[in-house]
Short mmCIF file of C-alpha atoms in Angstrom, two decimals:
data_model
loop_
_atom_site.label_atom_id
_atom_site.label_comp_id
_atom_site.label_asym_id
_atom_site.label_seq_id
_atom_site.Cartn_x
_atom_site.Cartn_y
_atom_site.Cartn_z
CA MET A 1 -106.90 -51.28 -34.55
CA THR A 2 -107.46 -52.28 -30.93
CA VAL A 3 -105.42 -54.69 -28.88
CA THR A 4 -107.91 -56.93 -27.11
CA ARG A 5 -105.54 -59.18 -25.18
CA LEU A 6 -101.87 -59.41 -24.37
CA PHE A 7 -99.85 -62.11 -22.65
CA PRO A 8 -96.21 -63.17 -22.43
CA ILE A 9 -94.92 -66.40 -23.90
CA LEU A 10 -92.00 -67.94 -22.07
CA ARG A 11 -89.69 -70.16 -24.11
CA THR A 12 -88.15 -73.20 -22.43
CA ASN A 13 -86.33 -76.41 -23.21
CA ASP A 14 -88.10 -78.15 -20.28
CA LEU A 15 -91.84 -77.53 -20.66
CA PRO A 16 -93.07 -79.96 -17.96
CA ARG A 17 -90.72 -78.49 -15.33
CA LEU A 18 -91.73 -74.90 -16.02
CA VAL A 19 -95.47 -75.68 -16.12
CA THR A 20 -95.17 -77.50 -12.78
CA PHE A 21 -93.35 -74.51 -11.28
CA TYR A 22 -96.15 -72.07 -12.20
CA GLU A 23 -98.82 -74.51 -11.00
CA ARG A 24 -97.11 -74.93 -7.61
CA ALA A 25 -95.91 -71.37 -7.09
CA PHE A 26 -98.95 -69.42 -8.33
CA SER A 27 -101.83 -71.95 -8.51
CA ALA A 28 -101.82 -71.69 -12.30
CA SER A 29 -104.10 -73.99 -14.25
CA VAL A 30 -103.78 -75.26 -17.80
CA GLU A 31 -106.25 -73.51 -20.13
CA TYR A 32 -104.91 -74.96 -23.36
CA ARG A 33 -102.34 -77.54 -24.38
CA TYR A 34 -101.05 -78.17 -27.90
CA GLU A 35 -99.19 -81.36 -28.74
CA HIS A 36 -97.10 -82.21 -31.76
CA GLU A 37 -96.07 -85.80 -32.45
CA GLY A 38 -97.23 -86.87 -28.98
CA ARG A 39 -95.31 -84.18 -27.09
CA ALA A 40 -96.68 -81.02 -25.49
CA VAL A 41 -95.08 -78.05 -27.26
CA TYR A 42 -97.26 -75.20 -25.96
CA VAL A 43 -99.28 -74.65 -22.81
CA ALA A 44 -101.40 -71.64 -21.86
CA LEU A 45 -101.77 -71.18 -18.10
CA ALA A 46 -104.44 -69.17 -16.32
CA VAL A 47 -102.76 -67.25 -13.48
CA GLY A 48 -105.04 -64.99 -11.48
CA GLY A 49 -106.78 -62.75 -14.02
CA GLY A 50 -104.13 -63.26 -16.71
CA THR A 51 -102.50 -65.82 -18.93
CA ILE A 52 -98.91 -67.00 -19.41
CA GLY A 53 -97.99 -69.02 -22.47
CA ILE A 54 -95.08 -71.45 -22.29
CA GLY A 55 -93.60 -72.85 -25.48
CA TYR A 56 -91.15 -75.70 -25.94
CA GLU A 57 -88.02 -74.68 -27.83
CA PRO A 58 -85.19 -77.19 -27.45
CA GLU A 59 -82.40 -74.73 -28.37
CA VAL A 60 -83.49 -71.74 -26.26
CA SER A 61 -81.09 -70.36 -23.68
CA PRO A 62 -82.57 -69.55 -20.25
CA GLY A 63 -82.22 -65.98 -19.14
CA ASP A 64 -83.56 -62.48 -19.42
CA PRO A 65 -85.58 -62.12 -22.65
CA VAL A 66 -88.69 -61.30 -20.62
CA ALA A 67 -89.71 -60.23 -17.12
CA ILE A 68 -93.17 -60.69 -15.71
CA TRP A 69 -94.93 -58.55 -13.11
CA LEU A 70 -97.47 -60.46 -11.01
CA TYR A 71 -99.75 -58.48 -8.73
CA VAL A 72 -100.55 -60.64 -5.71
CA ASP A 73 -102.55 -60.09 -2.54
CA ASP A 74 -99.65 -61.09 -0.24
CA VAL A 75 -96.10 -60.58 -1.51
CA ASP A 76 -94.49 -62.40 1.41
CA SER A 77 -96.64 -65.49 0.91
CA ALA A 78 -96.16 -65.46 -2.88
CA TYR A 79 -92.40 -65.08 -2.41
CA SER A 80 -92.33 -68.06 -0.01
CA ARG A 81 -94.45 -70.22 -2.32
CA ALA A 82 -92.27 -69.36 -5.31
CA THR A 83 -89.00 -70.11 -3.55
CA ASP A 84 -90.46 -73.32 -2.07
CA ALA A 85 -91.46 -74.33 -5.62
CA GLY A 86 -87.92 -73.82 -6.91
CA ALA A 87 -87.52 -70.11 -7.65
CA THR A 88 -84.25 -68.35 -6.87
CA SER A 89 -84.48 -65.24 -4.72
CA VAL A 90 -83.33 -61.98 -6.30
CA ALA A 91 -84.78 -59.48 -3.80
CA ASP A 92 -86.60 -60.21 -0.54
CA PRO A 93 -90.01 -58.60 -0.02
CA ASP A 94 -89.64 -54.90 0.75
CA ASP A 95 -91.78 -51.75 0.87
CA MET A 96 -91.00 -49.45 -2.07
CA PRO A 97 -91.04 -45.63 -2.01
CA TRP A 98 -93.92 -45.57 -4.52
CA GLY A 99 -96.19 -47.40 -2.07
CA GLU A 100 -96.05 -51.02 -3.18
CA ARG A 101 -94.52 -54.06 -1.53
CA VAL A 102 -92.27 -55.89 -4.01
CA ALA A 103 -90.07 -58.98 -4.20
CA GLN A 104 -88.16 -60.51 -7.08
CA VAL A 105 -87.45 -64.14 -7.92
CA ARG A 106 -86.26 -66.07 -10.95
CA ASP A 107 -88.22 -69.09 -12.16
CA PRO A 108 -86.32 -72.34 -12.91
CA ASP A 109 -85.40 -71.05 -16.39
CA GLY A 110 -84.09 -67.74 -15.06
CA THR A 111 -87.06 -65.54 -16.01
CA LEU A 112 -87.32 -62.57 -13.68
CA LEU A 113 -90.63 -62.39 -11.80
CA HIS A 114 -91.67 -59.22 -9.96
CA LEU A 115 -94.15 -59.93 -7.17
CA GLY A 116 -95.99 -56.81 -6.11
CA SER A 117 -98.94 -55.59 -4.05
CA ALA A 118 -100.15 -52.35 -2.52
CA ALA A 119 -98.27 -51.65 0.74
#
């Protein structure tokens, strides 16, 4: 068996808000949208070279079930865009001892996002 593709699926009770956040913060674009009874219940977003799925689940609690690492070309700019789009700052951009520049934010549902690039 070979894994050919892997992507996270975020669960939210406010699909439009979370999709808009990723579009504004990281220039994500909708690759696929599934609707049930006239309502979007799943969206796949292209983000850089990867994909993030976002599924509507009305009873889900926001929080820490997943963290996502996004490699970006400019951590400071990505951090500013994310916070301007509604993310909450966890850690300002900083140079790490292992040679990367990293910041942390939480998206509007509380998912932890690591923003990293080579220092």
